[in-house]
Tab-separated table of C-alpha atoms in Angstrom:
chain	number	residue	atom	x	y	z
A	18	VAL	CA	-31.913	-34.035	-17.140
A	19	SER	CA	-33.436	-34.407	-13.662
A	20	MET	CA	-36.756	-32.919	-12.583
A	21	ARG	CA	-37.408	-31.383	-9.183
A	22	GLU	CA	-40.786	-30.843	-7.597
A	23	ARG	CA	-41.682	-28.285	-4.973
A	24	ASP	CA	-45.179	-28.377	-3.475
A	25	GLN	CA	-46.184	-25.341	-1.444
A	26	GLU	CA	-49.516	-24.226	-0.044
A	27	VAL	CA	-49.825	-20.732	1.423
A	28	SER	CA	-52.809	-19.070	3.066
A	29	ALA	CA	-52.819	-15.511	4.385
A	30	TRP	CA	-55.328	-13.305	6.187
A	31	THR	CA	-54.921	-9.586	6.849
A	32	GLN	CA	-57.372	-7.310	8.669
A	33	GLU	CA	-57.150	-3.659	9.721
A	34	ILE	CA	-59.744	-1.620	11.611
A	35	ARG	CA	-59.094	2.123	11.589
A	36	ALA	CA	-60.780	5.246	12.923
A	37	GLU	CA	-59.717	8.818	12.188
A	38	SER	CA	-60.865	12.406	12.375
A	39	THR	CA	-62.245	13.943	9.194
A	40	ASP	CA	-62.128	17.718	9.785
A	41	PRO	CA	-58.903	19.080	8.210
A	42	ASP	CA	-59.251	22.341	10.189
A	43	ALA	CA	-59.731	20.754	13.640
A	44	ASP	CA	-57.397	21.756	16.490
A	45	TRP	CA	-56.529	18.088	16.966
A	46	ARG	CA	-56.434	15.562	14.116
A	47	TRP	CA	-56.024	11.927	15.040
A	48	ARG	CA	-55.861	8.395	13.686
A	49	THR	CA	-55.902	5.047	15.491
A	50	GLY	CA	-56.338	1.425	14.565
A	51	LEU	CA	-55.809	-2.287	15.071
A	52	PHE	CA	-53.959	-4.573	12.678
A	53	PHE	CA	-53.828	-8.370	12.447
A	54	SER	CA	-52.276	-10.789	9.976
A	55	ARG	CA	-51.705	-14.526	9.810
A	56	ARG	CA	-49.689	-16.466	7.253
A	57	GLN	CA	-49.512	-20.246	7.093
A	58	SER	CA	-47.192	-22.084	4.723
A	59	ARG	CA	-46.780	-25.814	4.100
A	60	LEU	CA	-43.813	-26.797	1.954
A	61	ASP	CA	-42.375	-30.092	0.627
A	62	HIS	CA	-39.107	-29.703	-1.275
A	63	PHE	CA	-35.501	-30.827	-1.749
A	64	ILE	CA	-32.776	-29.431	0.435
A	65	LEU	CA	-29.397	-31.141	-0.162
A	66	GLY	CA	-29.202	-30.917	-3.954
A	67	LEU	CA	-28.996	-34.705	-4.349
A	68	ARG	CA	-31.837	-34.905	-6.909
A	69	ASP	CA	-34.990	-36.911	-6.420
A	70	TRP	CA	-33.419	-39.726	-4.338
A	71	GLU	CA	-32.149	-37.555	-1.502
A	72	GLY	CA	-35.147	-37.904	0.831
A	73	ALA	CA	-38.141	-35.895	2.011
A	74	ASN	CA	-38.108	-32.411	3.533
A	75	GLU	CA	-41.179	-30.748	5.068
A	76	VAL	CA	-41.448	-27.211	6.447
A	77	ASP	CA	-44.493	-25.672	8.166
A	78	PHE	CA	-44.614	-21.968	9.062
A	79	ASP	CA	-47.321	-20.301	11.154
A	80	GLN	CA	-46.745	-16.563	11.607
A	81	GLU	CA	-49.044	-14.028	13.297
A	82	GLU	CA	-48.707	-10.270	13.754
A	83	TYR	CA	-50.711	-7.897	15.963
A	84	ALA	CA	-50.395	-4.124	16.149
A	85	LEU	CA	-52.083	-1.186	17.881
A	86	TYR	CA	-51.234	2.289	16.640
A	87	GLY	CA	-52.202	5.907	17.147
A	88	GLU	CA	-51.183	9.300	15.776
A	89	VAL	CA	-52.144	12.896	16.592
A	90	THR	CA	-51.463	16.168	14.768
A	91	ARG	CA	-51.695	19.642	16.312
A	92	PRO	CA	-51.269	23.011	14.539
A	93	ILE	CA	-49.301	25.630	16.487
A	94	GLY	CA	-50.196	29.023	15.108
A	95	ASP	CA	-50.668	29.543	11.390
A	96	GLN	CA	-47.411	27.990	10.169
A	97	LEU	CA	-46.140	25.234	12.483
A	98	GLU	CA	-47.726	21.770	12.723
A	99	LEU	CA	-46.524	18.941	14.995
A	100	SER	CA	-47.334	15.230	14.822
A	101	GLY	CA	-46.538	12.283	17.047
A	102	GLY	CA	-47.473	8.629	17.134
A	103	LEU	CA	-46.730	5.186	18.519
A	104	ARG	CA	-47.145	1.667	17.115
A	105	LEU	CA	-47.113	-1.331	19.468
A	106	GLN	CA	-46.308	-4.460	17.489
A	107	THR	CA	-45.863	-8.122	18.370
A	108	SER	CA	-45.143	-11.026	16.025
A	109	ARG	CA	-45.334	-14.733	16.787
A	110	ASP	CA	-43.534	-17.431	14.832
A	111	HIS	CA	-44.048	-21.200	15.053
A	112	SER	CA	-41.905	-23.254	12.707
A	113	TRP	CA	-41.786	-27.035	12.367
A	114	SER	CA	-39.605	-28.874	9.862
A	115	SER	CA	-38.071	-32.268	9.222
A	116	PHE	CA	-35.631	-33.936	6.857
A	117	ASP	CA	-35.792	-37.710	6.319
A	118	PRO	CA	-32.862	-38.796	4.107
A	119	THR	CA	-32.684	-41.945	2.018
A	120	PRO	CA	-29.876	-44.463	2.790
A	121	LEU	CA	-27.905	-43.124	-0.174
A	122	ALA	CA	-28.261	-39.572	1.108
A	123	VAL	CA	-27.003	-40.727	4.534
A	124	PHE	CA	-24.002	-42.351	2.839
A	125	LEU	CA	-23.259	-39.044	1.095
A	126	GLY	CA	-23.395	-37.093	4.371
A	127	GLY	CA	-27.082	-36.376	4.925
A	128	ALA	CA	-28.501	-36.654	8.441
A	129	ALA	CA	-32.053	-36.830	9.727
A	130	MET	CA	-33.145	-33.568	11.381
A	131	GLU	CA	-36.272	-32.175	12.995
A	132	THR	CA	-37.070	-28.749	14.476
A	133	ASP	CA	-40.081	-27.476	16.406
A	134	ALA	CA	-39.592	-23.968	17.753
A	135	ARG	CA	-41.563	-20.904	18.760
A	136	ASP	CA	-40.521	-17.289	19.253
A	137	HIS	CA	-42.013	-13.800	19.452
A	138	TYR	CA	-40.737	-10.339	18.545
A	139	ASN	CA	-42.039	-7.190	20.267
A	140	ALA	CA	-41.478	-3.530	19.484
A	141	ALA	CA	-42.659	-0.057	20.506
A	142	LEU	CA	-42.195	2.110	17.412
A	143	PRO	CA	-42.451	5.898	17.878
A	144	MET	CA	-42.722	8.549	15.162
A	145	ALA	CA	-42.604	12.339	15.184
A	146	ALA	CA	-42.900	15.022	12.521
A	147	ALA	CA	-42.883	18.778	12.187
A	148	SER	CA	-43.940	20.862	9.187
A	149	TRP	CA	-43.626	24.572	8.457
A	150	LYS	CA	-46.072	26.279	6.091
A	151	TRP	CA	-44.214	29.080	4.319
A	152	SER	CA	-47.282	30.024	2.295
A	153	ALA	CA	-50.453	28.451	0.955
A	154	ALA	CA	-48.359	26.775	-1.779
A	155	GLN	CA	-45.077	26.042	0.049
A	156	ARG	CA	-44.489	23.583	2.914
A	157	SER	CA	-41.376	21.949	4.407
A	158	TYR	CA	-41.324	19.011	6.787
A	159	LEU	CA	-39.006	16.873	8.917
A	160	ARG	CA	-40.053	13.339	9.851
A	161	PHE	CA	-38.607	10.708	12.216
A	162	SER	CA	-39.922	7.139	12.345
A	163	THR	CA	-38.904	3.636	13.402
A	164	GLY	CA	-39.601	0.120	12.127
A	165	MET	CA	-39.239	-3.563	12.977
A	166	GLN	CA	-39.109	-6.617	10.694
A	167	PRO	CA	-39.706	-9.841	12.697
A	168	GLY	CA	-36.984	-12.479	12.949
A	169	GLY	CA	-37.223	-16.139	11.976
A	170	LEU	CA	-36.369	-19.644	13.088
A	171	GLN	CA	-34.057	-22.365	11.828
A	172	ILE	CA	-35.391	-25.094	9.551
A	173	ALA	CA	-34.109	-28.681	9.286
A	174	SER	CA	-31.041	-28.168	7.121
A	175	GLY	CA	-27.336	-27.993	7.719
A	176	GLY	CA	-26.920	-24.315	6.877
A	177	SER	CA	-30.080	-22.744	8.287
A	178	VAL	CA	-29.872	-20.568	11.417
A	179	ASP	CA	-32.177	-18.473	13.576
A	180	TYR	CA	-32.085	-14.773	12.722
A	181	ASP	CA	-32.996	-11.741	14.811
A	182	ALA	CA	-35.567	-9.024	14.196
A	183	GLU	CA	-34.387	-6.111	12.068
A	184	ARG	CA	-34.678	-2.607	13.567
A	185	SER	CA	-34.587	0.590	11.543
A	186	THR	CA	-34.598	4.338	12.200
A	187	HIS	CA	-35.704	6.694	9.418
A	188	TYR	CA	-35.124	10.421	8.912
A	189	GLU	CA	-36.677	12.435	6.058
A	190	LEU	CA	-36.477	16.117	5.144
A	191	GLY	CA	-38.784	17.269	2.364
A	192	HIS	CA	-40.504	20.163	0.666
A	193	ASP	CA	-43.831	20.379	-1.230
A	194	SER	CA	-44.639	23.170	-3.670
A	195	SER	CA	-47.592	24.147	-5.836
A	196	PHE	CA	-47.439	26.598	-8.739
A	197	GLU	CA	-49.844	28.302	-11.121
A	198	ASP	CA	-52.909	27.691	-8.940
A	199	GLY	CA	-52.280	23.969	-8.738
A	200	LEU	CA	-51.275	23.421	-12.356
A	201	VAL	CA	-47.864	22.111	-11.234
A	202	ALA	CA	-47.089	20.249	-7.973
A	203	LEU	CA	-43.496	19.492	-6.950
A	204	HIS	CA	-42.211	17.228	-4.172
A	205	GLY	CA	-38.591	16.762	-3.158
A	206	ALA	CA	-37.022	14.917	-0.224
A	207	VAL	CA	-33.741	13.570	1.120
A	208	PHE	CA	-33.647	10.635	3.525
A	209	TYR	CA	-31.340	8.577	5.720
A	210	THR	CA	-32.071	5.156	7.250
A	211	ASP	CA	-30.001	3.381	9.897
A	212	TYR	CA	-30.403	-0.415	10.226
A	213	LYS	CA	-29.516	-2.703	13.109
A	214	ASP	CA	-29.465	-6.488	12.499
A	215	TYR	CA	-30.345	-5.985	8.827
A	216	GLN	CA	-31.779	-9.227	7.400
A	217	ALA	CA	-29.632	-10.295	4.447
A	218	PHE	CA	-30.260	-13.331	2.230
A	219	GLN	CA	-27.564	-15.938	1.664
A	220	PHE	CA	-27.650	-19.167	-0.335
A	221	ASN	CA	-25.785	-22.099	1.234
A	222	PRO	CA	-25.538	-25.044	-1.232
A	223	THR	CA	-25.149	-27.574	1.619
A	224	GLY	CA	-28.092	-26.298	3.627
A	225	GLY	CA	-30.476	-24.393	1.417
A	226	GLN	CA	-31.479	-20.766	1.622
A	227	THR	CA	-31.249	-18.811	4.855
A	228	ILE	CA	-31.060	-15.290	6.279
A	229	TYR	CA	-28.224	-13.760	8.292
A	230	ASN	CA	-28.120	-10.514	10.290
A	231	ALA	CA	-25.742	-7.733	9.304
A	232	ASP	CA	-24.910	-5.907	12.534
A	233	ARG	CA	-25.142	-2.432	10.987
A	234	ALA	CA	-26.180	-0.990	7.629
A	235	HIS	CA	-27.415	2.321	6.258
A	236	ALA	CA	-29.107	3.861	3.236
A	237	TRP	CA	-29.351	7.457	2.090
A	238	GLY	CA	-30.815	9.074	-0.963
A	239	ALA	CA	-33.097	11.623	-2.566
A	240	GLU	CA	-36.310	11.684	-4.581
A	241	VAL	CA	-38.080	14.241	-6.765
A	242	GLU	CA	-41.664	14.044	-8.056
A	243	VAL	CA	-43.551	16.433	-10.324
A	244	ARG	CA	-47.203	16.423	-11.384
A	245	VAL	CA	-48.721	18.636	-14.065
A	246	LYS	CA	-52.493	18.926	-14.481
A	247	PRO	CA	-53.178	20.953	-17.651
A	248	THR	CA	-56.911	20.144	-17.523
A	249	ASP	CA	-59.337	18.645	-15.030
A	250	GLU	CA	-59.169	15.342	-16.925
A	251	ILE	CA	-55.455	14.964	-17.763
A	252	GLU	CA	-52.492	14.558	-15.415
A	253	LEU	CA	-48.831	14.009	-16.279
A	254	PHE	CA	-46.379	12.774	-13.636
A	255	ALA	CA	-42.703	11.928	-13.320
A	256	GLY	CA	-40.355	10.826	-10.538
A	257	LEU	CA	-36.652	10.271	-9.987
A	258	GLY	CA	-35.037	8.464	-7.058
A	259	TYR	CA	-31.446	7.719	-6.034
A	260	THR	CA	-30.376	5.419	-3.185
A	261	GLU	CA	-26.947	4.544	-1.808
A	262	ALA	CA	-27.230	1.537	0.534
A	263	ARG	CA	-24.206	-0.132	2.179
A	264	TYR	CA	-23.309	-2.625	4.902
A	265	ASP	CA	-21.348	-0.949	7.714
A	266	ASP	CA	-20.599	-4.093	9.754
A	267	TYR	CA	-21.338	-7.501	8.243
A	268	GLU	CA	-18.997	-10.329	9.236
A	269	ILE	CA	-20.344	-13.916	9.252
A	270	ALA	CA	-18.879	-17.400	8.891
A	271	VAL	CA	-19.433	-17.552	5.119
A	272	GLY	CA	-17.704	-14.230	4.390
A	273	SER	CA	-17.097	-10.548	5.083
A	274	TYR	CA	-19.369	-8.065	3.299
A	275	THR	CA	-18.606	-4.846	5.163
A	276	GLY	CA	-18.666	-1.900	2.749
A	277	ASN	CA	-20.581	-3.759	0.017
A	278	ARG	CA	-23.821	-2.611	-1.569
A	279	ILE	CA	-27.011	-3.951	-0.010
A	280	ALA	CA	-28.572	-6.478	-2.344
A	281	LYS	CA	-31.789	-5.814	-4.295
A	282	ILE	CA	-31.764	-2.022	-3.868
A	283	PRO	CA	-31.248	-0.343	-7.276
A	284	GLU	CA	-29.190	2.828	-7.284
A	285	CYS	CA	-31.594	4.751	-9.512
A	286	THR	CA	-35.288	4.579	-10.397
A	287	VAL	CA	-37.308	6.715	-12.830
A	288	ASN	CA	-41.035	6.726	-13.586
A	289	LEU	CA	-43.059	8.636	-16.171
A	290	GLY	CA	-46.760	8.482	-16.843
A	291	LEU	CA	-49.992	10.024	-18.023
A	292	SER	CA	-53.538	9.507	-16.778
A	293	TYR	CA	-56.914	10.544	-18.198
A	294	ARG	CA	-60.212	10.532	-16.297
A	295	ALA	CA	-63.277	11.770	-18.153
A	296	LYS	CA	-66.309	13.201	-16.389
A	297	TRP	CA	-68.501	10.560	-17.994
A	298	GLY	CA	-66.439	7.760	-16.339
A	299	GLY	CA	-63.876	6.733	-18.933
A	300	MET	CA	-60.272	6.415	-17.794
A	301	ALA	CA	-56.876	5.523	-19.253
A	302	ARG	CA	-53.381	5.407	-17.769
A	303	ILE	CA	-49.899	4.560	-19.033
A	304	ASP	CA	-46.785	4.112	-16.868
A	305	TRP	CA	-43.120	3.698	-17.800
A	306	ARG	CA	-40.630	2.591	-15.134
A	307	TYR	CA	-36.826	2.456	-15.258
A	308	ILE	CA	-34.974	0.317	-12.722
A	309	GLY	CA	-31.250	0.983	-12.474
A	310	ASP	CA	-28.293	-1.354	-11.969
A	311	THR	CA	-28.970	-3.830	-9.153
A	312	SER	CA	-26.796	-6.263	-7.209
A	313	PHE	CA	-28.504	-9.503	-6.136
A	314	ASP	CA	-25.953	-10.867	-3.658
A	315	ASP	CA	-24.032	-9.458	-0.714
A	316	GLY	CA	-20.723	-10.214	-2.425
A	317	ASN	CA	-21.860	-7.962	-5.311
A	318	ARG	CA	-20.961	-10.661	-7.849
A	319	GLN	CA	-24.428	-11.296	-9.279
A	320	ASN	CA	-25.520	-8.026	-10.894
A	321	GLN	CA	-28.204	-6.962	-13.345
A	322	ASP	CA	-28.061	-4.048	-15.777
A	323	ALA	CA	-30.814	-1.442	-15.871
A	324	TYR	CA	-34.114	-2.258	-17.580
A	325	SER	CA	-37.522	-0.620	-18.093
A	326	LEU	CA	-41.166	-1.744	-17.953
A	327	LEU	CA	-44.287	-0.358	-19.640
A	328	ASP	CA	-47.788	-0.772	-18.135
A	329	ALA	CA	-51.185	0.498	-19.332
A	330	ARG	CA	-54.815	0.439	-18.209
A	331	ILE	CA	-58.121	1.526	-19.763
A	332	GLY	CA	-61.584	1.285	-18.283
A	333	TYR	CA	-64.831	2.771	-17.090
A	334	GLU	CA	-65.669	3.910	-13.543
A	335	LYS	CA	-69.013	4.886	-12.077
A	336	GLY	CA	-69.537	5.519	-8.385
A	337	ASN	CA	-68.161	2.593	-6.405
A	338	TYR	CA	-67.670	0.338	-9.429
A	339	GLY	CA	-65.157	-0.052	-12.220
A	340	ILE	CA	-64.289	-2.365	-15.115
A	341	TYR	CA	-60.833	-2.374	-16.720
A	342	LEU	CA	-58.577	-3.911	-19.337
A	343	PHE	CA	-54.900	-3.813	-18.354
A	344	GLY	CA	-51.483	-4.763	-19.653
A	345	ARG	CA	-48.305	-5.200	-17.606
A	346	ASN	CA	-44.815	-5.359	-19.079
A	347	LEU	CA	-46.264	-4.672	-22.517
A	348	CYS	CA	-42.855	-4.829	-24.217
A	349	ASP	CA	-42.266	-8.302	-22.689
A	350	THR	CA	-38.942	-7.183	-21.206
A	351	GLU	CA	-36.807	-10.035	-19.869
A	352	TYR	CA	-35.408	-9.362	-16.404
A	353	PHE	CA	-34.734	-11.121	-13.094
A	354	THR	CA	-36.101	-10.483	-9.616
A	355	HIS	CA	-33.458	-12.562	-7.817
A	356	SER	CA	-30.189	-14.363	-8.571
A	357	TYR	CA	-27.508	-16.285	-6.674
A	358	LEU	CA	-24.628	-18.697	-7.297
A	359	PHE	CA	-25.519	-22.407	-7.087
A	360	PHE	CA	-22.327	-24.501	-6.862
A	361	GLY	CA	-20.495	-21.756	-8.735
A	362	ARG	CA	-23.123	-21.346	-11.448
A	363	PRO	CA	-25.730	-18.558	-11.590
A	364	ALA	CA	-29.358	-19.410	-10.876
A	365	ALA	CA	-32.124	-16.830	-11.164
A	366	THR	CA	-35.835	-16.146	-10.858
A	367	ALA	CA	-37.345	-14.608	-13.985
A	368	GLY	CA	-39.444	-11.459	-13.731
A	369	THR	CA	-43.111	-11.347	-14.706
A	370	PRO	CA	-43.573	-11.552	-18.503
A	371	ARG	CA	-46.212	-9.670	-20.511
A	372	ILE	CA	-49.666	-9.994	-18.904
A	373	ILE	CA	-52.963	-8.921	-20.495
A	374	GLY	CA	-56.038	-9.139	-18.295
A	375	GLY	CA	-59.336	-7.732	-17.116
A	376	GLU	CA	-60.539	-6.536	-13.731
A	377	ILE	CA	-63.886	-5.748	-12.117
A	378	ARG	CA	-63.828	-3.645	-8.939
A	379	ALA	CA	-66.464	-2.845	-6.323
A	380	THR	CA	-65.936	-0.903	-3.087
C-alpha cells in the first residue's frame, strides 16, 4: 500500500453591492449592482502517478472576477410587463505551476516543466423578458438570458491544455398560477439552453485532470413546482424536473463524444418537503430529494443509479436572529459526486455522509 499526500490551501473573497427600487407599483422598477470575487489556491500534489518518489508538483491559481449589472422593468397597460438588462463581466486568471521530477521519474519519462501565464475573459451578457398577466392569479412569461463561464490555463503536466470560456444562451417559457385565494401555488416551465465551447472534464492518466471544450452542446427540459399552504404556519411543497443534455459537436484528441449525454446532469430530480413556522418563533423543516441516473464521464461509461437524500432542521427565530439544530443525509445514503477511470479502474469521490450540527444566525 502506498500513501499519497495532497496539500491545498484555498482562500476566497466575494462581495456584492446592490441597489434596487422597492415600490412594486412604480412605473419603472430597477436593480443595479457591482460584484467582485477573488480566489487564490496553492496546491502541492502528485501528477504522474509514480507514487511518492516521482517528484514535486506545485500549482498556484489567482483568479479575479468583476461585474457591473443593471435591469429595468416597465409595465405596459394592465397585462403586459417588459424587462431588460445587461451584465458586463471580466475575469482575470494568473496561473503558475512547476513539476520537478526525481531522476527515477526522468528515467521513466518524466520531464521538468514550468508555466507562468495570464489571461482575461470579457463578456457583455444581455437579458430580456416579457410577462402577460391573464388575471390576478394567472401569469405567463418568456425569458431570454446569456451567460459566460471563464476559461483556464495549462498547468505543468503532459496532458493539461488551455481551455476557452464557455458561452451559453438560455430560453425559458413558464406559467405561474394561484388557486383558492393562495392556498395552492403552481409553477411550470420548459427551457432550452445552447452552449458554445462547453467546458467538459477529462482525466488523462499521463497528465492529470484537465478540461476540454466541446464545440457545441445543448440541454432542454421541464420543471413543475407546487406549494400548498393549508394554514399560516404550515407549507407543503413538491417539485419535479427533467433534463435532456447532449453534446452536439465534441471531437478531441482523446476521443469522439458527439451525441453522448453531458456528464453530471441527472435526467430526473424530485423534491418533497414540509415546513412549519410558528408565530412564537419555532420552526421545523424536512426535505426529501431524489436524484436520477447520472453519467460521470463524457464516454458515458461511469454511471450512477438514482439515490435519495433526507434533510431536516428545527430551531427558533426571533427578529434578525436564529438558532438551529440540523441534520443532512439523515439516512446516511452512500453515493458519489464524481467518478472516472484511472488506468482502466474506477476511482470516485464519495458524497457527504450523515451530518448532525448546530447553527447560530444573525443578519
